[in-house]
PDB file of C-alpha atoms in Angstrom:
ATOM      1  CA  TRP H   1      53.997 -31.570 -83.219  1.00  0.00           C
ATOM      2  CA  GLY H   2      53.741 -35.339 -83.570  1.00  0.00           C
ATOM      3  CA  GLN H   3      54.451 -35.776 -79.839  1.00  0.00           C
ATOM      4  CA  THR H   4      52.221 -32.897 -78.715  1.00  0.00           C
ATOM      5  CA  LYS H   5      48.780 -33.926 -77.471  1.00  0.00           C
ATOM      6  CA  PRO H   6      45.809 -31.834 -76.334  1.00  0.00           C
ATOM      7  CA  SER H   7      47.001 -31.998 -72.717  1.00  0.00           C
ATOM      8  CA  GLU H   8      50.782 -32.230 -73.346  1.00  0.00           C
ATOM      9  CA  LEU H   9      53.335 -30.023 -75.034  1.00  0.00           C
ATOM     10  CA  ALA H  10      56.559 -31.572 -76.311  1.00  0.00           C
ATOM     11  CA  LEU H  11      59.563 -29.249 -76.605  1.00  0.00           C
ATOM     12  CA  MET H  12      62.454 -30.485 -78.721  1.00  0.00           C
ATOM     13  CA  ASP H  13      66.060 -29.269 -78.772  1.00  0.00           C
ATOM     14  CA  VAL H  14      65.435 -26.584 -76.150  1.00  0.00           C
ATOM     15  CA  GLN H  15      68.114 -24.028 -75.356  1.00  0.00           C
ATOM     16  CA  HIS H  16      68.713 -21.963 -72.210  1.00  0.00           C
ATOM     17  CA  ASP H  17      66.617 -19.149 -73.704  1.00  0.00           C
ATOM     18  CA  ALA H  18      63.529 -21.372 -73.360  1.00  0.00           C
ATOM     19  CA  SER H  19      63.747 -21.010 -69.564  1.00  0.00           C
ATOM     20  CA  GLY H  20      60.829 -19.183 -67.997  1.00  0.00           C
ATOM     21  CA  GLN H  21      57.266 -19.556 -66.790  1.00  0.00           C
ATOM     22  CA  TYR H  22      54.877 -21.815 -68.675  1.00  0.00           C
ATOM     23  CA  ALA H  23      51.092 -22.104 -68.430  1.00  0.00           C
ATOM     24  CA  CYS H  24      48.318 -23.385 -70.609  1.00  0.00           C
ATOM     25  CA  THR H  25      44.987 -21.835 -71.483  1.00  0.00           C
ATOM     26  CA  VAL H  26      41.849 -23.792 -72.254  1.00  0.00           C
ATOM     27  CA  THR H  27      39.327 -22.034 -74.482  1.00  0.00           C
ATOM     28  CA  THR H  28      36.067 -23.117 -76.091  1.00  0.00           C
ATOM     29  CA  GLU H  29      33.894 -21.301 -78.594  1.00  0.00           C
ATOM     30  CA  SER H  30      30.528 -22.563 -77.488  1.00  0.00           C
ATOM     31  CA  PRO H  31      29.838 -21.882 -74.739  1.00  0.00           C
ATOM     32  CA  ILE H  32      32.495 -19.168 -74.599  1.00  0.00           C
ATOM     33  CA  TYR H  33      34.967 -20.198 -71.934  1.00  0.00           C
ATOM     34  CA  SER H  34      38.616 -19.435 -71.157  1.00  0.00           C
ATOM     35  CA  LYS H  35      40.704 -20.626 -68.214  1.00  0.00           C
ATOM     36  CA  THR H  36      44.478 -20.328 -67.669  1.00  0.00           C
ATOM     37  CA  SER H  37      46.338 -22.793 -65.490  1.00  0.00           C
ATOM     38  CA  GLU H  38      48.832 -21.950 -62.790  1.00  0.00           C
ATOM     39  CA  SER H  39      52.221 -21.129 -64.241  1.00  0.00           C
ATOM     40  CA  HIS H  40      55.254 -23.327 -63.599  1.00  0.00           C
ATOM     41  CA  ASP H  41      58.924 -22.479 -63.929  1.00  0.00           C
ATOM     42  CA  LEU H  42      61.032 -24.312 -66.475  1.00  0.00           C
ATOM     43  CA  THR H  43      64.814 -23.978 -66.296  1.00  0.00           C
ATOM     44  CA  VAL H  44      66.905 -25.238 -69.162  1.00  0.00           C
ATOM     45  CA  ILE H  45      70.538 -25.742 -68.192  1.00  0.00           C
ATOM     46  CA  LYS H  46      73.504 -25.823 -70.505  1.00  0.00           C
ATOM     47  CA  ILE H  47      75.780 -28.029 -68.389  1.00  0.00           C
ATOM     48  CA  GLN H  48      79.509 -27.518 -68.041  1.00  0.00           C
ATOM     49  CA  ASN H  49      81.545 -29.514 -70.504  1.00  0.00           C
ATOM     50  CA  THR H  50      84.769 -29.390 -68.454  1.00  0.00           C
ATOM     51  CA  ASP H  51      85.793 -29.733 -64.828  1.00  0.00           C
ATOM     52  CA  PRO H  52      86.877 -26.552 -63.053  1.00  0.00           C
ATOM     53  CA  THR H  53      90.554 -25.602 -63.206  1.00  0.00           C
ATOM     54  CA  ILE H  54      92.613 -24.741 -60.127  1.00  0.00           C
ATOM     55  CA  GLU H  55      95.528 -22.334 -60.390  1.00  0.00           C
ATOM     56  CA  ILE H  56      98.084 -22.158 -57.594  1.00  0.00           C
ATOM     57  CA  PHE H  57     101.627 -20.868 -57.877  1.00  0.00           C
ATOM     58  CA  LYS H  58     103.386 -23.279 -55.519  1.00  0.00           C
ATOM     59  CA  ASP H  59     102.610 -26.642 -54.011  1.00  0.00           C
ATOM     60  CA  VAL H  60     104.688 -26.491 -50.805  1.00  0.00           C
ATOM     61  CA  PHE H  61     103.865 -23.956 -48.086  1.00  0.00           C
ATOM     62  CA  ASN H  62     105.418 -23.062 -44.748  1.00  0.00           C
ATOM     63  CA  VAL H  63     103.334 -22.458 -41.652  1.00  0.00           C
ATOM     64  CA  GLY H  64     102.379 -18.774 -41.691  1.00  0.00           C
ATOM     65  CA  ASP H  65     102.427 -18.482 -45.511  1.00  0.00           C
ATOM     66  CA  ILE H  66      99.317 -17.216 -47.273  1.00  0.00           C
ATOM     67  CA  LEU H  67      97.838 -19.830 -49.579  1.00  0.00           C
ATOM     68  CA  ASP H  68      96.343 -18.182 -52.646  1.00  0.00           C
ATOM     69  CA  ALA H  69      94.464 -20.254 -55.247  1.00  0.00           C
ATOM     70  CA  THR H  70      91.956 -19.536 -58.006  1.00  0.00           C
ATOM     71  CA  CYS H  71      89.261 -21.819 -59.400  1.00  0.00           C
ATOM     72  CA  THR H  72      87.555 -21.210 -62.748  1.00  0.00           C
ATOM     73  CA  SER H  73      84.483 -23.153 -63.831  1.00  0.00           C
ATOM     74  CA  GLY H  74      83.689 -24.458 -67.257  1.00  0.00           C
ATOM     75  CA  PRO H  75      81.173 -22.442 -69.277  1.00  0.00           C
ATOM     76  CA  SER H  76      77.483 -23.070 -68.660  1.00  0.00           C
ATOM     77  CA  LYS H  77      74.102 -21.371 -68.467  1.00  0.00           C
ATOM     78  CA  PRO H  78      73.152 -20.317 -65.880  1.00  0.00           C
ATOM     79  CA  VAL H  79      76.597 -19.472 -64.568  1.00  0.00           C
ATOM     80  CA  PRO H  80      77.693 -22.113 -62.021  1.00  0.00           C
ATOM     81  CA  GLU H  81      78.511 -21.245 -58.436  1.00  0.00           C
ATOM     82  CA  ILE H  82      81.934 -22.106 -57.052  1.00  0.00           C
ATOM     83  CA  THR H  83      82.623 -23.372 -53.541  1.00  0.00           C
ATOM     84  CA  TRP H  84      86.012 -24.270 -52.059  1.00  0.00           C
ATOM     85  CA  LEU H  85      86.590 -27.146 -49.641  1.00  0.00           C
ATOM     86  CA  VAL H  86      89.773 -27.393 -47.546  1.00  0.00           C
ATOM     87  CA  ASN H  87      90.360 -30.945 -46.333  1.00  0.00           C
ATOM     88  CA  GLY H  88      86.702 -31.651 -47.093  1.00  0.00           C
ATOM     89  CA  ARG H  89      85.349 -28.689 -45.085  1.00  0.00           C
ATOM     90  CA  ARG H  90      83.995 -25.404 -46.367  1.00  0.00           C
ATOM     91  CA  PRO H  91      86.185 -22.524 -45.142  1.00  0.00           C
ATOM     92  CA  PRO H  92      84.669 -19.290 -43.800  1.00  0.00           C
ATOM     93  CA  ASP H  93      83.276 -16.992 -46.489  1.00  0.00           C
ATOM     94  CA  THR H  94      85.908 -14.394 -45.603  1.00  0.00           C
ATOM     95  CA  TYR H  95      88.524 -16.667 -47.240  1.00  0.00           C
ATOM     96  CA  MET H  96      86.585 -16.922 -50.531  1.00  0.00           C
ATOM     97  CA  LYS H  97      86.129 -14.024 -52.928  1.00  0.00           C
ATOM     98  CA  PRO H  98      84.407 -14.111 -56.335  1.00  0.00           C
ATOM     99  CA  ILE H  99      86.525 -12.813 -59.181  1.00  0.00           C
ATOM    100  CA  VAL H 100      84.498 -10.406 -61.261  1.00  0.00           C
ATOM    101  CA  LYS H 101      85.621 -10.343 -64.856  1.00  0.00           C
ATOM    102  CA  ALA H 102      83.913 -10.168 -68.192  1.00  0.00           C
ATOM    103  CA  LEU H 103      83.479 -13.813 -69.029  1.00  0.00           C
ATOM    104  CA  SER H 104      81.675 -14.058 -72.324  1.00  0.00           C
ATOM    105  CA  ASP H 105      81.605 -17.844 -72.043  1.00  0.00           C
ATOM    106  CA  SER H 106      79.398 -17.850 -68.896  1.00  0.00           C
ATOM    107  CA  ALA H 107      82.098 -19.208 -66.597  1.00  0.00           C
ATOM    108  CA  SER H 108      82.740 -18.077 -63.032  1.00  0.00           C
ATOM    109  CA  ALA H 109      85.862 -17.785 -60.895  1.00  0.00           C
ATOM    110  CA  MET H 110      86.548 -17.769 -57.144  1.00  0.00           C
ATOM    111  CA  ARG H 111      89.707 -16.938 -55.228  1.00  0.00           C
ATOM    112  CA  LEU H 112      90.696 -18.727 -52.005  1.00  0.00           C
ATOM    113  CA  THR H 113      93.128 -16.973 -49.647  1.00  0.00           C
ATOM    114  CA  PHE H 114      93.968 -18.136 -46.116  1.00  0.00           C
ATOM    115  CA  PRO H 115      96.909 -18.407 -43.707  1.00  0.00           C
ATOM    116  CA  VAL H 116      98.574 -21.826 -43.603  1.00  0.00           C
ATOM    117  CA  SER H 117      98.448 -23.415 -40.162  1.00  0.00           C
ATOM    118  CA  ASP H 118     100.118 -26.557 -38.819  1.00  0.00           C
ATOM    119  CA  LYS H 119      96.612 -27.665 -37.766  1.00  0.00           C
ATOM    120  CA  LEU H 120      95.898 -28.415 -41.447  1.00  0.00           C
ATOM    121  CA  GLY H 121      98.326 -31.348 -41.454  1.00  0.00           C
ATOM    122  CA  ALA H 122     101.292 -32.165 -43.674  1.00  0.00           C
ATOM    123  CA  GLU H 123      99.086 -32.452 -46.772  1.00  0.00           C
ATOM    124  CA  VAL H 124      96.122 -30.208 -47.550  1.00  0.00           C
ATOM    125  CA  GLN H 125      93.465 -31.185 -50.060  1.00  0.00           C
ATOM    126  CA  LEU H 126      91.948 -28.250 -51.924  1.00  0.00           C
ATOM    127  CA  THR H 127      88.705 -29.047 -53.757  1.00  0.00           C
ATOM    128  CA  CYS H 128      86.822 -26.724 -56.055  1.00  0.00           C
ATOM    129  CA  LEU H 129      83.119 -27.456 -56.594  1.00  0.00           C
ATOM    130  CA  SER H 130      81.367 -25.875 -59.568  1.00  0.00           C
ATOM    131  CA  THR H 131      77.634 -26.499 -59.221  1.00  0.00           C
ATOM    132  CA  ILE H 132      74.139 -25.546 -60.295  1.00  0.00           C
ATOM    133  CA  PRO H 133      72.474 -24.683 -57.960  1.00  0.00           C
ATOM    134  CA  GLY H 134      75.070 -23.384 -55.498  1.00  0.00           C
ATOM    135  CA  PHE H 135      76.533 -25.376 -52.606  1.00  0.00           C
ATOM    136  CA  LEU H 136      73.743 -27.117 -50.690  1.00  0.00           C
ATOM    137  CA  ASN H 137      75.537 -28.660 -47.694  1.00  0.00           C
ATOM    138  CA  HIS H 138      78.200 -31.229 -46.777  1.00  0.00           C
ATOM    139  CA  LYS H 139      75.652 -34.066 -46.857  1.00  0.00           C
ATOM    140  CA  ALA H 140      74.521 -33.310 -50.412  1.00  0.00           C
ATOM    141  CA  ASP H 141      75.440 -35.830 -53.077  1.00  0.00           C
ATOM    142  CA  PHE H 142      76.256 -34.959 -56.674  1.00  0.00           C
ATOM    143  CA  HIS H 143      72.821 -36.354 -57.588  1.00  0.00           C
ATOM    144  CA  ASP H 144      71.266 -33.431 -55.655  1.00  0.00           C
ATOM    145  CA  TYR H 145      72.607 -30.949 -58.225  1.00  0.00           C
ATOM    146  CA  ALA H 146      71.462 -30.243 -61.769  1.00  0.00           C
ATOM    147  CA  ASP H 147      75.140 -29.875 -62.717  1.00  0.00           C
ATOM    148  CA  TYR H 148      78.103 -30.887 -60.549  1.00  0.00           C
ATOM    149  CA  ARG H 149      81.794 -30.699 -61.405  1.00  0.00           C
ATOM    150  CA  SER H 150      84.828 -30.815 -59.123  1.00  0.00           C
ATOM    151  CA  SER H 151      88.624 -30.716 -59.170  1.00  0.00           C
ATOM    152  CA  SER H 152      91.083 -31.372 -56.345  1.00  0.00           C
ATOM    153  CA  ILE H 153      94.772 -30.866 -55.712  1.00  0.00           C
ATOM    154  CA  ILE H 154      97.069 -31.680 -52.799  1.00  0.00           C
ATOM    155  CA  VAL H 155      99.528 -29.128 -51.414  1.00  0.00           C
ATOM    156  CA  SER H 156     102.162 -29.796 -48.762  1.00  0.00           C
ATOM    157  CA  VAL H 157     102.807 -27.947 -45.536  1.00  0.00           C
ATOM    158  CA  ALA H 158     106.490 -27.984 -44.521  1.00  0.00           C
ATOM    159  CA  ALA H 159     107.216 -28.993 -40.947  1.00  0.00           C
ATOM    160  CA  LYS H 160     107.712 -26.115 -38.535  1.00  0.00           C
ATOM    161  CA  SER H 161     111.460 -25.645 -38.105  1.00  0.00           C
ATOM    162  CA  GLU H 162     112.955 -24.793 -34.712  1.00  0.00           C
ATOM    163  CA  PRO H 163     115.672 -22.116 -34.525  1.00  0.00           C
ATOM    164  CA  VAL H 164     119.194 -23.543 -34.361  1.00  0.00           C
ATOM    165  CA  THR H 165     121.254 -22.248 -31.393  1.00  0.00           C
ATOM    166  CA  ALA H 166     123.930 -24.962 -31.252  1.00  0.00           C
ATOM    167  CA  GLY H 167     123.607 -24.881 -27.460  1.00  0.00           C
ATOM    168  CA  CYS H 168     125.329 -21.533 -27.009  1.00  0.00           C
ATOM    169  CA  GLY H 169     122.587 -18.903 -27.234  1.00  0.00           C
ATOM    170  CA  LYS H 170     121.977 -17.699 -23.651  1.00  0.00           C
ATOM    171  CA  GLU H 171     125.293 -18.981 -22.298  1.00  0.00           C
ATOM    172  CA  PHE H 172     127.241 -16.928 -24.825  1.00  0.00           C
ATOM    173  CA  ILE H 173     125.305 -13.752 -23.960  1.00  0.00           C
ATOM    174  CA  SER H 174     125.938 -14.339 -20.225  1.00  0.00           C
ATOM    175  CA  ILE H 175     129.693 -14.815 -20.793  1.00  0.00           C
ATOM    176  CA  VAL H 176     129.917 -11.622 -22.867  1.00  0.00           C
ATOM    177  CA  VAL H 177     128.054  -9.602 -20.217  1.00  0.00           C
ATOM    178  CA  PHE H 178     130.255 -11.062 -17.425  1.00  0.00           C
ATOM    179  CA  ALA H 179     133.475 -10.426 -19.387  1.00  0.00           C
ATOM    180  CA  THR H 180     132.416  -6.843 -20.167  1.00  0.00           C
ATOM    181  CA  THR H 181     131.526  -6.191 -16.530  1.00  0.00           C
ATOM    182  CA  ALA H 182     134.832  -7.671 -15.294  1.00  0.00           C
ATOM    183  CA  ALA H 183     136.810  -5.586 -17.754  1.00  0.00           C
ATOM    184  CA  ALA H 184     135.016  -2.403 -16.654  1.00  0.00           C
ATOM    185  CA  VAL H 185     135.767  -3.178 -12.976  1.00  0.00           C
ATOM    186  CA  ALA H 186     139.441  -3.827 -13.838  1.00  0.00           C
ATOM    187  CA  ALA H 187     139.647  -0.550 -15.759  1.00  0.00           C
ATOM    188  CA  VAL H 188     138.184   1.344 -12.805  1.00  0.00           C
ATOM    189  CA  THR H 189     140.644  -0.382 -10.422  1.00  0.00           C
ATOM    190  CA  PHE H 190     143.722   0.537 -12.493  1.00  0.00           C
ATOM    191  CA  GLN H 191     142.726   4.205 -12.865  1.00  0.00           C
ATOM    192  CA  THR H 192     142.491   4.870  -9.140  1.00  0.00           C
TER     193      THR H 192
END
C-alpha cells in the first residue's frame, strides 16, 4: 500500500491469475457521486524458462524423403504459440500440425512434416519459434514479442544419385532382342 496513491494502484508479485480487466471507480459522499472509468486489459505473462526442444529422428535425408520433426515449447502462461521456419521462411500451414496432448505444465507442441526437395539445398535449417503472442511476420524482431524463444538445427540433404548402367543398359536389351529374333528365324529355317 505504500506505493499506492489516490490515482495509482501498485500491484506487487503478480501472477498469471491477476490477468483481466481493470477499472477504477471514483465515489464521494457529499455530494453523492460515483463514476467508473473505462476498463483496460492487463495480461500477466509467466515467460518460458527454457528454449523449445526439437526432436528429429535422423539428420540426413534423401530427396523424396518425408522430413518429420516435433518442437515442444517450455512451460509458460499463457501457452506459447509455435511456428516453424524452413531456411528462414514459414512453410505452408498444411505442413504444420499442433500436437494436442494433456500438458499440465502449459507447454505446446507442433509437428512439421514435408517432402524433402533438392530445391532446399544441401543443408536445411529448421527453426522453431515459441512466442507470445503468436508469429507476427518475417519482419518482426524479438522485441516485438512479450516472450520469444527459438531453437535451430541443421539437417543435410544427400545429393540426388543417378542410376548406374555401366554403359550397357539399352545396348544390352537390343542385343538380346536381336539374338532372340535371329535364333527364332534359324529355328524356322531348319524345320522347313
